[in-house]
CSV table of C-alpha atoms and ligand atoms in Angstrom, one decimal:
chain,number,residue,atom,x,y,z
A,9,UNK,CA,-40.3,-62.8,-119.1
A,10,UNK,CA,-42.4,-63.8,-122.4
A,11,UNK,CA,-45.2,-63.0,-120.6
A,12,UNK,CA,-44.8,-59.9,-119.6
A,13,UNK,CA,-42.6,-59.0,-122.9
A,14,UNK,CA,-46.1,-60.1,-124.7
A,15,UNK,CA,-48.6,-57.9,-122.2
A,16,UNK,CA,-46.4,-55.4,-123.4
A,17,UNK,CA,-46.9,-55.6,-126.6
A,18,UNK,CA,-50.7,-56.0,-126.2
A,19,UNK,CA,-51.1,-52.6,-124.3
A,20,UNK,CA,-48.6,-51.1,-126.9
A,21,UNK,CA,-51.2,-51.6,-129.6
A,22,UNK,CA,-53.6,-50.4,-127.6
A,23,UNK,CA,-51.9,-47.0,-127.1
A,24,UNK,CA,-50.5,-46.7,-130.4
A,25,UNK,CA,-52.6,-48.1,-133.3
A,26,UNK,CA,-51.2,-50.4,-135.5
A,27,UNK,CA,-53.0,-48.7,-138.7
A,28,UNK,CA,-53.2,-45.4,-140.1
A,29,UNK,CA,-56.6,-43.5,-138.5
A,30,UNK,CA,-57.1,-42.6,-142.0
A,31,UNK,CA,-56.3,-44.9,-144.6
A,32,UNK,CA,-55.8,-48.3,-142.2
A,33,UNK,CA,-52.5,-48.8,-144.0
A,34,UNK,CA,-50.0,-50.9,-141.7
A,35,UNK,CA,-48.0,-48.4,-139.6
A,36,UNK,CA,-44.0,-48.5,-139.7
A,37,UNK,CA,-42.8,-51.1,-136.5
A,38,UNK,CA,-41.8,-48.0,-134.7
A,39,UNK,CA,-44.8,-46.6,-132.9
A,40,UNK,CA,-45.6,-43.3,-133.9
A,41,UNK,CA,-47.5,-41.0,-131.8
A,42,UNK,CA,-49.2,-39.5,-135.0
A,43,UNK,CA,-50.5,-42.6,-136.0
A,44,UNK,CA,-50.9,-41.3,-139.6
A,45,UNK,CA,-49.2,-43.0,-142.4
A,46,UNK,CA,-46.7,-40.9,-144.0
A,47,UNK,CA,-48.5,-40.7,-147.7
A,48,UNK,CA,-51.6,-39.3,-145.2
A,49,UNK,CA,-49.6,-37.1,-143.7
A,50,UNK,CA,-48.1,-35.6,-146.9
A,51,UNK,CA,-51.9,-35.5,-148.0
A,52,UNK,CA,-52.9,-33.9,-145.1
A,53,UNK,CA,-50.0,-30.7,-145.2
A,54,UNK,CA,-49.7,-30.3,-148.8
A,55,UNK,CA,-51.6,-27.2,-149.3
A,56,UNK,CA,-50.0,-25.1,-152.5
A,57,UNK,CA,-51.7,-22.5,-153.0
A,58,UNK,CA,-51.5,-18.6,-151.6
A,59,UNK,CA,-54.1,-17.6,-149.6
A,60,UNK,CA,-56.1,-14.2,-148.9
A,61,UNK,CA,-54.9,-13.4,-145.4
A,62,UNK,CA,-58.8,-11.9,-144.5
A,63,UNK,CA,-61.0,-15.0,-145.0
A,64,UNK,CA,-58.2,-17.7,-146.3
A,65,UNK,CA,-59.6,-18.7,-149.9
A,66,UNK,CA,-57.7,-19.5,-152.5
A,67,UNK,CA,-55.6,-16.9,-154.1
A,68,UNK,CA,-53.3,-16.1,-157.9
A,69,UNK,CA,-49.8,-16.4,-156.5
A,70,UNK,CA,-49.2,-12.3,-157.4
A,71,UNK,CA,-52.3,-11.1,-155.7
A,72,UNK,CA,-51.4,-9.2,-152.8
A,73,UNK,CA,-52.7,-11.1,-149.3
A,74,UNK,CA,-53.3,-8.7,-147.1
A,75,UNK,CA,-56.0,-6.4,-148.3
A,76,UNK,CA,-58.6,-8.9,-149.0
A,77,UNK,CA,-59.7,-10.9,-152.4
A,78,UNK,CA,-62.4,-10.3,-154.6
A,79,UNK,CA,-64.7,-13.6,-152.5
A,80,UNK,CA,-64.2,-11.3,-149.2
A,81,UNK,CA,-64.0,-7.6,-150.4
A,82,UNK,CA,-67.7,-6.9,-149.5
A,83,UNK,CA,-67.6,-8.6,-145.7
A,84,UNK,CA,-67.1,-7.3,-142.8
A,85,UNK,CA,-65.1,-9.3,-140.6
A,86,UNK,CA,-64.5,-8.5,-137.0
A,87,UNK,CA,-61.7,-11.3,-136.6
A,88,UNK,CA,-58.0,-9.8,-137.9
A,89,UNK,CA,-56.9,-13.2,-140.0
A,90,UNK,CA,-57.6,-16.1,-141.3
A,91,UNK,CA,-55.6,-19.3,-142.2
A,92,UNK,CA,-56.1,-22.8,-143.1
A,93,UNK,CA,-54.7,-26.2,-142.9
A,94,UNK,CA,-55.8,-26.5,-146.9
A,95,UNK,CA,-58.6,-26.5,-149.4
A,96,UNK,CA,-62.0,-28.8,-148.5
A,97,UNK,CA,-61.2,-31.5,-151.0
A,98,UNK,CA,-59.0,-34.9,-151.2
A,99,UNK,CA,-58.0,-36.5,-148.3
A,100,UNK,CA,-58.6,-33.7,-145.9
A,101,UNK,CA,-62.3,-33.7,-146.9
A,102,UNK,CA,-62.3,-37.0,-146.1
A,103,UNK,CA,-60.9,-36.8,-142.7
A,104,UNK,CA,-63.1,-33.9,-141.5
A,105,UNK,CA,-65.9,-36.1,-142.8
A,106,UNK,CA,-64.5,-38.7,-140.6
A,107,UNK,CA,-63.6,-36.9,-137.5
A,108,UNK,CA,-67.7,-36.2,-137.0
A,109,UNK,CA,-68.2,-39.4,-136.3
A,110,UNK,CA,-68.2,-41.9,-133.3
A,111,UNK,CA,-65.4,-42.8,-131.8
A,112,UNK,CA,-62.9,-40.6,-134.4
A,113,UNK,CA,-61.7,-38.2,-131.3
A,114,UNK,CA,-58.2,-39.8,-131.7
A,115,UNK,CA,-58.2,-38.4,-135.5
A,116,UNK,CA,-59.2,-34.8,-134.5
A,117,UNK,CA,-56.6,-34.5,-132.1
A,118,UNK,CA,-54.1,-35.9,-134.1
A,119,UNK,CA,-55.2,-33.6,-137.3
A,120,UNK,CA,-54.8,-31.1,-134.8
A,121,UNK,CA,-50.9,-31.9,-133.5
A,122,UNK,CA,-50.1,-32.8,-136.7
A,123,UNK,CA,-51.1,-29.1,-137.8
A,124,UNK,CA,-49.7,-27.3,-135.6
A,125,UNK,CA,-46.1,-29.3,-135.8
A,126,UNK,CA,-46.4,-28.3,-139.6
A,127,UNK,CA,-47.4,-24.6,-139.2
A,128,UNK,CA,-46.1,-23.4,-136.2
A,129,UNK,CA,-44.7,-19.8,-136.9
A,130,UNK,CA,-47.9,-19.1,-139.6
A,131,UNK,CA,-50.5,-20.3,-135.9
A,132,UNK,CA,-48.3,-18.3,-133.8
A,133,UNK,CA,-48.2,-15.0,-135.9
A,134,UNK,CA,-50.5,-13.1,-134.3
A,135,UNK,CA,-48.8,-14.1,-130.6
A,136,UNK,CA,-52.2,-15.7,-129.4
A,137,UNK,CA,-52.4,-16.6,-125.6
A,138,UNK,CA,-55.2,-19.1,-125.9
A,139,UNK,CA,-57.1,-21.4,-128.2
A,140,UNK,CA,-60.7,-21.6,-128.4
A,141,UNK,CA,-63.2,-24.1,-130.3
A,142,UNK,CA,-66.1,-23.0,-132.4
A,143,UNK,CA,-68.9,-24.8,-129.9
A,144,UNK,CA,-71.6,-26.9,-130.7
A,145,UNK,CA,-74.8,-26.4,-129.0
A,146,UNK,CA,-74.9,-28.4,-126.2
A,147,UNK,CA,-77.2,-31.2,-127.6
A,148,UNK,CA,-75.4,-31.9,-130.2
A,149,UNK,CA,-72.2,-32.2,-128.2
A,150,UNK,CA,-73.9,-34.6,-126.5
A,151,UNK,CA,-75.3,-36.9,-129.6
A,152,UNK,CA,-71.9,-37.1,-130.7
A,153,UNK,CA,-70.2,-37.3,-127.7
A,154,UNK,CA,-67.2,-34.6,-128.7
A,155,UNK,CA,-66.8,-31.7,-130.4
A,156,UNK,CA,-64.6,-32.2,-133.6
A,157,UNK,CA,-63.2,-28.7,-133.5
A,158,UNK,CA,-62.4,-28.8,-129.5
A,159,UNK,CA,-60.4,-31.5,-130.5
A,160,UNK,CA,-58.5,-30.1,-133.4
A,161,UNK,CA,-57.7,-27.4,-130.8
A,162,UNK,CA,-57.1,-29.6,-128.2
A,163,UNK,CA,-54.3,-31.1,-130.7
A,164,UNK,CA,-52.9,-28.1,-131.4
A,165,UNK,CA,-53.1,-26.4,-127.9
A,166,UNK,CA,-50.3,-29.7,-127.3
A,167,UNK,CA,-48.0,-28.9,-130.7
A,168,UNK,CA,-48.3,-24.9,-129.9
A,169,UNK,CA,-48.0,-25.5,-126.2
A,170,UNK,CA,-50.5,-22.6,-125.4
A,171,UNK,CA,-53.6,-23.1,-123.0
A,172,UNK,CA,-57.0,-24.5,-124.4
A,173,UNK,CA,-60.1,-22.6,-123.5
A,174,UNK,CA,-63.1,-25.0,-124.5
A,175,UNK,CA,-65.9,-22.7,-122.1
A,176,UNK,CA,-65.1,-19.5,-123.3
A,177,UNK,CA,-68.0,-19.4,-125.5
A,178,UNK,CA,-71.3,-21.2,-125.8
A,179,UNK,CA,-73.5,-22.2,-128.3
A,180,UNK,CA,-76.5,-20.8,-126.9
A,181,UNK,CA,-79.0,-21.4,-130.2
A,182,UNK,CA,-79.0,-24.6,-131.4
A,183,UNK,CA,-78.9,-24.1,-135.6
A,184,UNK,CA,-79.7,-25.9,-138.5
A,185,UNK,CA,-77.2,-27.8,-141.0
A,186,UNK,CA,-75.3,-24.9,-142.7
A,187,UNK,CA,-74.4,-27.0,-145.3
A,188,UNK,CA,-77.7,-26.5,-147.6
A,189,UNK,CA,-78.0,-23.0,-147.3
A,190,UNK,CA,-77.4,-19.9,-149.0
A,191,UNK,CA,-74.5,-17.8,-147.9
A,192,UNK,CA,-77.7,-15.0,-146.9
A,193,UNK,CA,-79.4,-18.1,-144.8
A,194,UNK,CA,-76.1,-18.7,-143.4
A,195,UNK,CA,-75.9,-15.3,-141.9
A,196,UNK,CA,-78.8,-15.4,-140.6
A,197,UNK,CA,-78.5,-18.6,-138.7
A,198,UNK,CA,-75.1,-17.6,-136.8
A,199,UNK,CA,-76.4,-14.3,-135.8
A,200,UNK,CA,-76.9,-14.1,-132.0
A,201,UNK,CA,-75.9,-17.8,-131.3
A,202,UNK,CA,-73.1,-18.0,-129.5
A,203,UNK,CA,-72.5,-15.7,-126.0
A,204,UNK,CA,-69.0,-15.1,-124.2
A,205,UNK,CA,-67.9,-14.8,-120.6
A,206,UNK,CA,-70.0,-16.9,-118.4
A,207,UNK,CA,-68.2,-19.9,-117.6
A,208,UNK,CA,-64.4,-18.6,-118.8
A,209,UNK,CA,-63.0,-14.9,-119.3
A,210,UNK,CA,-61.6,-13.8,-122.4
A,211,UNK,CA,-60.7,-10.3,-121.3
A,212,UNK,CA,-57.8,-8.6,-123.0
A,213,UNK,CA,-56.4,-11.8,-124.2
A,214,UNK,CA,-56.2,-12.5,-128.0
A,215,UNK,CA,-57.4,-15.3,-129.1
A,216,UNK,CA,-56.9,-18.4,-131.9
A,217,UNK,CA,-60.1,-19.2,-133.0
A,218,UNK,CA,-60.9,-22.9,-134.3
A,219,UNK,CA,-62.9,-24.3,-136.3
A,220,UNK,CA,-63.3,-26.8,-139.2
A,221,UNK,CA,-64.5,-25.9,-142.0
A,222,UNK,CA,-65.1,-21.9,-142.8
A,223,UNK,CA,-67.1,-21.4,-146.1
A,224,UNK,CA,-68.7,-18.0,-145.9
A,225,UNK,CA,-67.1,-16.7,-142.5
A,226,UNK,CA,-70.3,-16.1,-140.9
A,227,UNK,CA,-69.8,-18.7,-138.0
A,228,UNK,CA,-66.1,-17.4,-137.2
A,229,UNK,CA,-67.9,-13.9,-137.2
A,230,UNK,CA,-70.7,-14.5,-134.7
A,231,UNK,CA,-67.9,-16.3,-132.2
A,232,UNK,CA,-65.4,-13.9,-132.5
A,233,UNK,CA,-68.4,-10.9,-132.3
A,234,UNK,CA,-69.1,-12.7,-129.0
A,235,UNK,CA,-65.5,-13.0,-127.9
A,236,UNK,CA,-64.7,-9.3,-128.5
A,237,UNK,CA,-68.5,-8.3,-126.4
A,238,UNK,CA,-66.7,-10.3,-123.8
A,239,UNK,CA,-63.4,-8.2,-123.5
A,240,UNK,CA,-61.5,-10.2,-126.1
A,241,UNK,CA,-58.2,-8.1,-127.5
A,242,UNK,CA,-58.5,-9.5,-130.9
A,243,UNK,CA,-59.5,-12.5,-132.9
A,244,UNK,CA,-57.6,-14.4,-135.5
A,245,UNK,CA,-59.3,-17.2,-136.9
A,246,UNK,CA,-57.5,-21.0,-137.8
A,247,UNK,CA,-59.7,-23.7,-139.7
A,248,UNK,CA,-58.8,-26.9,-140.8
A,249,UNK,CA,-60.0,-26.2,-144.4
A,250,UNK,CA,-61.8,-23.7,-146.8
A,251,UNK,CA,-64.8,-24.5,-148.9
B,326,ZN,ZN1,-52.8,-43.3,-144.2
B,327,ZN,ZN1,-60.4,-13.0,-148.9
């Protein structure tokens, strides 16, 4: 009976970590399936400020949210909303960071339940009928092994219960790091990239667009241009944080 009550125990820690994914604090006796520490949870979902309801920046608490802010009034975006987890800084900058690496899959996922457990009714707005990733190009999928964003969304596809559609559109131009370029060479590198319908159809469905980080928009832009050539109904775009 020890035996088997220790053999337990071993696969138990293997299923549910014993530390926080983030922090490696010591995890409460009861297994969790969130495997987050609570202060990394609070850290995670603590996002206070109002945000522009066009491309989710930050916004004065009496600015109105649904005709744009003064960082998106001169874009044209194709997707109908945008919303955030929070702001790229603190702790959730540091678990993006650490989702893109080896091995981290568990985190993204988790980031991703956790999410949508905490903003259910904001995700579910715009009565989306499935999820989609932002792709990466094939090769770089396969360096890394995953995509972070697919499994954000494959996080929340569980806490939202709505289907997950990683193959509805493809990454069909690798790109260069975004992160040293202008928001004019960003533009640029996005158009054209990405292509619909081949492998999935989006037709007449409206869609929940994922991705991690959105800084100028110009990424969610070029997928959800692609998703609407394909028959999509309409776009609304979720990332994890704004830059
Ligand atoms: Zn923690
Ligand atoms: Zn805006």
């Amino acid at each position: 009976m020890r035996n088997l009550r220790s053999a337990l125990h071993a696969v138990g820690e293997l299923v549910w970590p014993r530390n926080c994914l983030l922090c490696d604090v010591g995890m409460p006796a009861e297994p969790s399936p969130l495997c987050l520490c609570p202060s990394c949870q609070s850290a995670l979902i603590s996002d206070s400020f109002s945000t522009c309801l066009r491309c989710a920046s930050s916004i004065g608490p009496h600015v109105p949210t649904t005709v744009g802010c003064a960082r998106c009034a001169n874009e044209k975006y194709h997707f109908k909303s945008a919303q955030r987890l929070g702001v790229y800084d603190g702790v959730l900058r540091d678990a993006i960071l650490k989702c893109k690496n080896p091995g981290q899959e568990i985190l993204a996922e988790t980031m991703g339940f956790l999410w949508g457990e905490q903003s259910r009714s904001r995700l579910l707005q715009s009565v989306p009928q499935i999820i989609v990733p932002v792709p990466l190009h094939l090769r770089r999928r396969w360096e890394r092994g995953f995509n972070q964003s697919e499994s954000v969304a494959r996080g929340l596809s569980v806490a939202l219960k709505l289907p997950l559609s990683s193959w509805a559109v493809r990454r069909v131009r690798a790109t260069p790091s975004q992160t040293s370029q202008t928001p004019m060479e960003r533009r640029k590198n996005v158009v054209g990239a990405f292509r619909s319908g081949a492998f999935a159809t989006v037709k007449d469905l409206r869609i929940l667009l994922i991705d991690d980080v959105l800084t100028t928009g110009a990424t969610s832009e070029a997928v959800t241009l692609a998703l609407l050539a394909a028959g999509a109904a309409q776009v609304d775009v979720a990332v994890l944080a704004h830059r």
